[in-house]
Amino acid sequence: MLTVGVIGTGMIGQDHLRRITRVLAGATVTAVTDVDADLAKRVAEGLPGAVVHQTGEELIADPAVDAVVVCSWGPTHEQYVLAAIAAGKQVFCEKPLATTEEACRRIVAAEVAAGRRLVQVGYMRRYDAAYRALKAAIESGEIGNPLMMHCAHRNAGVPGFYEKESIITDTAVHEIDMVRWMFGEEISSARVLVPRKNRNGGDLQDPLLLILQTEGGALIDVELSVNIRYGYDIRGEVVGEDGTASLGSQSPVVVRGGGRVASPVPLDWRERFARAYDVELQEWIDSVASGGSPTGPSTWDGYAAAVVSDAAVEALRSGSLVAVSLMERPALYEVVA
Amino acid sequence: MLTVGVIGTGMIGQDHLRRITRVLAGATVTAVTDVDADLAKRVAEGLPGAVVHQTGEELIADPAVDAVVVCSWGPTHEQYVLAAIAAGKQVFCEKPLATTEEACRRIVAAEVAAGRRLVQVGYMRRYDAAYRALKAAIESGEIGNPLMMHCAHRNAGVPGFYEKESIITDTAVHEIDMVRWMFGEEISSARVLVPRKNRNGGDLQDPLLLILQTEGGALIDVELSVNIRYGYDIRGEVVGEDGTASLGSQSPVVVRGGGRVASPVPLDWRERFARAYDVELQEWIDSVASGGSPTGPSTWDGYAAAVVSDAAVEALRSGSLVAVSLMERPALYEVVA
Amino acid sequence: MLTVGVIGTGMIGQDHLRRITRVLAGATVTAVTDVDADLAKRVAEGLPGAVVHQTGEELIADPAVDAVVVCSWGPTHEQYVLAAIAAGKQVFCEKPLATTEEACRRIVAAEVAAGRRLVQVGYMRRYDAAYRALKAAIESGEIGNPLMMHCAHRNAGVPGFYEKESIITDTAVHEIDMVRWMFGEEISSARVLVPRKNRNGGDLQDPLLLILQTEGGALIDVELSVNIRYGYDIRGEVVGEDGTASLGSQSPVVVRGGGRVASPVPLDWRERFARAYDVELQEWIDSVASGGSPTGPSTWDGYAAAVVSDAAVEALRSGSLVAVSLMERPALYEVVA
Amino acid sequence: MLTVGVIGTGMIGQDHLRRITRVLAGATVTAVTDVDADLAKRVAEGLPGAVVHQTGEELIADPAVDAVVVCSWGPTHEQYVLAAIAAGKQVFCEKPLATTEEACRRIVAAEVAAGRRLVQVGYMRRYDAAYRALKAAIESGEIGNPLMMHCAHRNAGVPGFYEKESIITDTAVHEIDMVRWMFGEEISSARVLVPRKNRNGGDLQDPLLLILQTEGGALIDVELSVNIRYGYDIRGEVVGEDGTASLGSQSPVVVRGGGRVASPVPLDWRERFARAYDVELQEWIDSVASGGSPTGPSTWDGYAAAVVSDAAVEALRSGSLVAVSLMERPALYEVVA
């Protein structure tokens, strides 16, 4: 039984606590902490055997904690991940790995110095059954070499604190990681094209068309529509030399009524990716439980996503093509996928 | 942590052991047994902390076992379920509850005497996301009162020991339970219509069209094709007064290649219902863990399925309409669904 | 240019007039008649060069009429078809060929005596692109020998004059002809199963499940729902030894809105089968224009549909299986399809 | 009966001759001509009543010709269209209207001088049932203001004479016209993005991503894949403020076999757009038969398509954004759609 300490007991932290405690096998929560100590205490009440620590560093140092899950505010990720690496403990860090390229580089350096993978970043799409089937279809060779990908990332609406850059940093970042993994290549440039605005989005520049190109020349377009009302809809079609492969519809039910044949669309990302979160954390638990290394998104993946995301933000601001420049990849992170 | 003892460590038993140990939360396996003692011993080696018992009765009596999972050969189910009831322990029994109507009645009597639900039967379709969405669509009222249902149960092929009646007792029995649950009504008659034979099935009378009617007059047709080669395909459409609701396709991927747009069909029931088995057992663990009662298919459901299945077998043999006659339903089992 | 006289200028007659005049190539209307002489006159005003006859017999005798289209009231079909045969003129007769089995036999006898095919009956489904693709898929052998077929014939509602038997004689008769053509076999028995009633249908016994079996043992089930509100929906799936083939959805557009992905369902048969009517009449014109024989549904098909329809009506009344007994097929009508 | 003369009796000319003669109502072919006089003669043999003219001009001057269909080699379109305008005769001109912007302007000037619409250009997608349903869905307002459109134009392969620019001038030109019509706005800029090459295309730069923007800011991306082997596939999804609308699949049949559920993809544009060609020409015949004006794509549409196509070719060559500059629209051509 892997003992886990959770840093950050807000919405996503509570969701992971529920997951570890009530859904997944092989792990138990032994410690929690939060910047809001009262919240941490209340959350711990529902977790028999879990202690509350004053700080993340204290939690990481707790010998009753085998591995750490970081769900705190983004700007604090770096310090906890570095502390976990320093303590030689496995750490699962929610997106983003860190909020600046420099912070990501420091984590890369620390992990490389440690000599083994200790970090997994929470890009859960890699664990979604549909994305996995899509990747398997491509790898089967049945559509030939993949040349392009068309994606759409649609939200019914966005929260009040959502800003101009959020459409890249909060929304498109999922496609940025997914594309690197799907093609097994680094992204080399980003460009953002701007259609007329959706009235639902107020002043927000919504929708956008993000164009990514990989180092091998694959071209990816991503429609970002974050106030499209009708639901949460994630789509992807990879165009190969001999055919294409797309994410399936996966609707559990079809209703014929009122003049139409209709299937429901998920309301939000929780509904769409609930299982992916489960699988992600279960595979992490399984991989690190007996002293193994994580098999999921690495520090390098977190770093690359940050750099591409920065380039896309610059492309949104400038209207121009922005080249992506990555540091040399350490041997620890041999392949993208 | 619910401690579970598993009786029967064959294919399905091993699958449940893996599920409890590596997939689900809240339970741990503390004991196993099998008619093949060597097999039980080998299986137990992969389960730290699990002891091997000589008999099912011994396992049931073990104070380190809170609840029992019965995965042994069908004809032995009755004795273990009765023993568990006698011991006041919760028991999850794989299909069928028992192999004769009389045995089912004896279990009903024992559980009624015990005064509370101690038994859950393994009809996992009730836990499938698509069937649940279908039931929810009907209960929403959007298609009006449900009047008919069209089902298809298709297997690519069947094992060598499959006999003439198996198409009812092993295959159609899933639809028999599902229909009772979907409509919330008992089935009152069965009839079997016989098309020309599929050459893939040899001498087997395959396919069949099973016709069920509920006490309220809903009419259900079930195509049973058990050698249809192309895959495992479970379909269902409920016809209401104002529209219909169907199981969705749920294909994770769509490939455009070689002149067609295509989605994969599952190979077999394991692939199609893997998640339903997980959810089924997790909900059972959750419901009984703190001394609660199971919320899934009851002894009554197992009994009713047995009686309807017997009627369908007689209908297959006779070619006539066969009425279903159920005993009075004890108050313990108030509603069908 | 084939000169055509149209008997019956009601709704369907006017539709065929429009079709010949404004949609199809190779024919022109030279004469019309109707039991309502004023209606015929008004309709003729829109048809330059068309004369109005007092009776169908007079129209048939008109040397300016090469071929006859019969769209009058069903009970009058026999007399006009016989008159056309007597005159040696090609006749396209709307469904039904005649309203009794005896009348159909008289037409068979007359045409056999004439020694060549002069009659085509208006079963337009054989001209529908989807049904043709379905038949082609079966004939390609890719699903193996066809064993069963599941059909649904759903109407949003039915007109006031619709009676208990209409669900067979007006509605199911389309499937009766289609099944004979699809399987290339005669139907040997009919049975009708009765679910609980749809409140939308008032006293009408709606829906029904019609079960047909062919002489070769293929089993066909047809859901007949004629007050299902949501639209006009015609479905069919043929179950073969190795797979199945179904009518496609053919929706021209998919809308994602209001929480769902939806495609429109046709409102009524006019929308669904508009093109089939066009193709049907164009192929008839093409086949008979230069003295050729019609290639579509024959007198025999009209006769067989009448006999099976009578059997299904008896099955609806009696609740029992009713055998179908056909006369020996004259050599003029060599094959079903 | 509209009398039609056809200039150019090659593949597309013969197809239109067949259409007018054997499929559509209301027109008859009275004259043909071709640069290959022998070909014209052979073709005329199958057309009773049609004379063969030495030149297009002679055919246009023939008093037995009411209206002209131009199917000759593109560079000759201008002279025949101008001659028809000069003769005051309606002319249906296959794509392109003319091969240079200047030639298009000369036709605009001539038609404006004539004071009424005499020209229709053969953009047949506007007559496709799916595109029409898509436009109707947008105009219904159910998806809100349309902001973006995603298109794919895929060919299994292309003929030997296909050149680098053909992917714009022969292939994308259909989307260029369709987009103008769909959005009811002029296109104001074009850009071409270049992924890595498909090996099936040899040296050809295939696929491409063409990006168009309308004067109102709608952004359209068009995947152009002309050697994708699997079939001919035309897709389109309009993204609105509240939802999206897409072209439906329209597959006539679905086959479950060999482990998958599959629908056929059309082989080529003939199969996909056969009906659109019929409807296009029938509506043209209907609109001009009694001295009326054509309602389909105008000289202006032909001109605008030429200018946008030129811009896209320049964008392909330069890799840069190219602005589209149109002359002022004469009052004769009031709206785009």
PDB file of N, CA, C and O in Angstrom, chain D residues 203-231:
ATOM      1  N   ASP D 203       6.167  14.584 -55.899  1.00  0.00           N
ATOM      2  CA  ASP D 203       6.742  15.900 -55.616  1.00  0.00           C
ATOM      3  C   ASP D 203       5.693  16.941 -55.254  1.00  0.00           C
ATOM      4  O   ASP D 203       6.042  18.043 -54.826  1.00  0.00           O
ATOM      5  N   LEU D 204       4.466  16.620 -55.464  1.00  0.00           N
ATOM      6  CA  LEU D 204       3.395  17.586 -55.224  1.00  0.00           C
ATOM      7  C   LEU D 204       3.352  18.017 -53.755  1.00  0.00           C
ATOM      8  O   LEU D 204       3.506  17.202 -52.861  1.00  0.00           O
ATOM      9  N   GLN D 205       3.154  19.342 -53.536  1.00  0.00           N
ATOM     10  CA  GLN D 205       2.979  19.811 -52.175  1.00  0.00           C
ATOM     11  C   GLN D 205       1.554  19.466 -51.748  1.00  0.00           C
ATOM     12  O   GLN D 205       0.624  20.208 -51.993  1.00  0.00           O
ATOM     13  N   ASP D 206       1.413  18.324 -51.114  1.00  0.00           N
ATOM     14  CA  ASP D 206       0.115  17.778 -50.732  1.00  0.00           C
ATOM     15  C   ASP D 206       0.307  17.071 -49.411  1.00  0.00           C
ATOM     16  O   ASP D 206       1.218  16.250 -49.310  1.00  0.00           O
ATOM     17  N   PRO D 207      -0.473  17.312 -48.382  1.00  0.00           N
ATOM     18  CA  PRO D 207      -1.622  18.204 -48.330  1.00  0.00           C
ATOM     19  C   PRO D 207      -1.224  19.662 -48.070  1.00  0.00           C
ATOM     20  O   PRO D 207      -0.049  19.967 -47.862  1.00  0.00           O
ATOM     21  N   LEU D 208      -2.258  20.516 -48.085  1.00  0.00           N
ATOM     22  CA  LEU D 208      -2.108  21.929 -47.724  1.00  0.00           C
ATOM     23  C   LEU D 208      -3.219  22.300 -46.742  1.00  0.00           C
ATOM     24  O   LEU D 208      -4.256  21.641 -46.685  1.00  0.00           O
ATOM     25  N   LEU D 209      -2.980  23.391 -46.018  1.00  0.00           N
ATOM     26  CA  LEU D 209      -4.059  23.977 -45.217  1.00  0.00           C
ATOM     27  C   LEU D 209      -4.263  25.406 -45.722  1.00  0.00           C
ATOM     28  O   LEU D 209      -3.399  26.269 -45.536  1.00  0.00           O
ATOM     29  N   LEU D 210      -5.390  25.606 -46.390  1.00  0.00           N
ATOM     30  CA  LEU D 210      -5.728  26.928 -46.913  1.00  0.00           C
ATOM     31  C   LEU D 210      -6.557  27.653 -45.854  1.00  0.00           C
ATOM     32  O   LEU D 210      -7.510  27.091 -45.319  1.00  0.00           O
ATOM     33  N   ILE D 211      -6.152  28.893 -45.563  1.00  0.00           N
ATOM     34  CA  ILE D 211      -6.880  29.695 -44.577  1.00  0.00           C
ATOM     35  C   ILE D 211      -7.474  30.906 -45.289  1.00  0.00           C
ATOM     36  O   ILE D 211      -6.737  31.698 -45.889  1.00  0.00           O
ATOM     37  N   LEU D 212      -8.779  31.045 -45.212  1.00  0.00           N
ATOM     38  CA  LEU D 212      -9.467  32.190 -45.805  1.00  0.00           C
ATOM     39  C   LEU D 212     -10.090  33.014 -44.696  1.00  0.00           C
ATOM     40  O   LEU D 212     -10.488  32.481 -43.657  1.00  0.00           O
ATOM     41  N   GLN D 213     -10.165  34.311 -44.919  1.00  0.00           N
ATOM     42  CA  GLN D 213     -10.897  35.135 -43.966  1.00  0.00           C
ATOM     43  C   GLN D 213     -11.853  36.025 -44.747  1.00  0.00           C
ATOM     44  O   GLN D 213     -11.507  36.541 -45.821  1.00  0.00           O
ATOM     45  N   THR D 214     -13.065  36.176 -44.232  1.00  0.00           N
ATOM     46  CA  THR D 214     -14.044  37.010 -44.931  1.00  0.00           C
ATOM     47  C   THR D 214     -13.905  38.450 -44.483  1.00  0.00           C
ATOM     48  O   THR D 214     -13.289  38.745 -43.453  1.00  0.00           O
ATOM     49  N   GLU D 215     -14.553  39.335 -45.251  1.00  0.00           N
ATOM     50  CA  GLU D 215     -14.514  40.756 -44.899  1.00  0.00           C
ATOM     51  C   GLU D 215     -15.098  41.001 -43.505  1.00  0.00           C
ATOM     52  O   GLU D 215     -14.733  41.953 -42.827  1.00  0.00           O
ATOM     53  N   GLY D 216     -15.986  40.154 -43.059  1.00  0.00           N
ATOM     54  CA  GLY D 216     -16.581  40.305 -41.731  1.00  0.00           C
ATOM     55  C   GLY D 216     -15.804  39.571 -40.656  1.00  0.00           C
ATOM     56  O   GLY D 216     -16.226  39.526 -39.499  1.00  0.00           O
ATOM     57  N   GLY D 217     -14.672  38.973 -41.005  1.00  0.00           N
ATOM     58  CA  GLY D 217     -13.815  38.370 -39.990  1.00  0.00           C
ATOM     59  C   GLY D 217     -14.019  36.884 -39.753  1.00  0.00           C
ATOM     60  O   GLY D 217     -13.363  36.305 -38.891  1.00  0.00           O
ATOM     61  N   ALA D 218     -14.933  36.248 -40.478  1.00  0.00           N
ATOM     62  CA  ALA D 218     -15.066  34.796 -40.322  1.00  0.00           C
ATOM     63  C   ALA D 218     -13.800  34.127 -40.845  1.00  0.00           C
ATOM     64  O   ALA D 218     -13.234  34.555 -41.843  1.00  0.00           O
ATOM     65  N   LEU D 219     -13.344  33.099 -40.133  1.00  0.00           N
ATOM     66  CA  LEU D 219     -12.086  32.434 -40.449  1.00  0.00           C
ATOM     67  C   LEU D 219     -12.375  31.014 -40.911  1.00  0.00           C
ATOM     68  O   LEU D 219     -13.051  30.265 -40.203  1.00  0.00           O
ATOM     69  N   ILE D 220     -11.851  30.647 -42.077  1.00  0.00           N
ATOM     70  CA  ILE D 220     -12.159  29.341 -42.660  1.00  0.00           C
ATOM     71  C   ILE D 220     -10.858  28.600 -42.930  1.00  0.00           C
ATOM     72  O   ILE D 220      -9.942  29.143 -43.550  1.00  0.00           O
ATOM     73  N   ASP D 221     -10.772  27.365 -42.440  1.00  0.00           N
ATOM     74  CA  ASP D 221      -9.613  26.539 -42.770  1.00  0.00           C
ATOM     75  C   ASP D 221     -10.061  25.381 -43.642  1.00  0.00           C
ATOM     76  O   ASP D 221     -11.094  24.783 -43.399  1.00  0.00           O
ATOM     77  N   VAL D 222      -9.253  25.092 -44.653  1.00  0.00           N
ATOM     78  CA  VAL D 222      -9.584  24.048 -45.618  1.00  0.00           C
ATOM     79  C   VAL D 222      -8.404  23.102 -45.758  1.00  0.00           C
ATOM     80  O   VAL D 222      -7.348  23.490 -46.261  1.00  0.00           O
ATOM     81  N   GLU D 223      -8.580  21.879 -45.280  1.00  0.00           N
ATOM     82  CA  GLU D 223      -7.567  20.859 -45.542  1.00  0.00           C
ATOM     83  C   GLU D 223      -7.733  20.374 -46.974  1.00  0.00           C
ATOM     84  O   GLU D 223      -8.825  19.976 -47.382  1.00  0.00           O
ATOM     85  N   LEU D 224      -6.646  20.406 -47.718  1.00  0.00           N
ATOM     86  CA  LEU D 224      -6.650  19.918 -49.090  1.00  0.00           C
ATOM     87  C   LEU D 224      -5.712  18.724 -49.157  1.00  0.00           C
ATOM     88  O   LEU D 224      -4.505  18.874 -49.018  1.00  0.00           O
ATOM     89  N   SER D 225      -6.289  17.541 -49.301  1.00  0.00           N
ATOM     90  CA  SER D 225      -5.505  16.296 -49.378  1.00  0.00           C
ATOM     91  C   SER D 225      -5.931  15.607 -50.655  1.00  0.00           C
ATOM     92  O   SER D 225      -7.048  15.107 -50.745  1.00  0.00           O
ATOM     93  N   VAL D 226      -5.064  15.573 -51.639  1.00  0.00           N
ATOM     94  CA  VAL D 226      -5.530  15.094 -52.939  1.00  0.00           C
ATOM     95  C   VAL D 226      -4.970  13.732 -53.354  1.00  0.00           C
ATOM     96  O   VAL D 226      -5.169  13.296 -54.485  1.00  0.00           O
ATOM     97  N   ASN D 227      -4.311  13.062 -52.425  1.00  0.00           N
ATOM     98  CA  ASN D 227      -3.811  11.713 -52.715  1.00  0.00           C
ATOM     99  C   ASN D 227      -4.005  10.810 -51.502  1.00  0.00           C
ATOM    100  O   ASN D 227      -3.139  10.019 -51.150  1.00  0.00           O
ATOM    101  N   ILE D 228      -5.158  10.915 -50.869  1.00  0.00           N
ATOM    102  CA  ILE D 228      -5.315  10.272 -49.563  1.00  0.00           C
ATOM    103  C   ILE D 228      -5.865   8.856 -49.669  1.00  0.00           C
ATOM    104  O   ILE D 228      -6.177   8.205 -48.680  1.00  0.00           O
ATOM    105  N   ARG D 229      -5.992   8.376 -50.860  1.00  0.00           N
ATOM    106  CA  ARG D 229      -6.261   6.956 -51.133  1.00  0.00           C
ATOM    107  C   ARG D 229      -7.645   6.452 -50.692  1.00  0.00           C
ATOM    108  O   ARG D 229      -8.282   5.721 -51.417  1.00  0.00           O
ATOM    109  N   TYR D 230      -8.087   6.800 -49.488  1.00  0.00           N
ATOM    110  CA  TYR D 230      -9.250   6.070 -48.962  1.00  0.00           C
ATOM    111  C   TYR D 230     -10.556   6.417 -49.631  1.00  0.00           C
ATOM    112  O   TYR D 230     -11.540   5.692 -49.485  1.00  0.00           O
ATOM    113  N   GLY D 231     -10.607   7.512 -50.393  1.00  0.00           N
ATOM    114  CA  GLY D 231     -11.845   7.864 -51.068  1.00  0.00           C
ATOM    115  C   GLY D 231     -11.965   9.358 -51.250  1.00  0.00           C
ATOM    116  O   GLY D 231     -11.014  10.115 -51.006  1.00  0.00           O
TER     117      GLY D 231
END
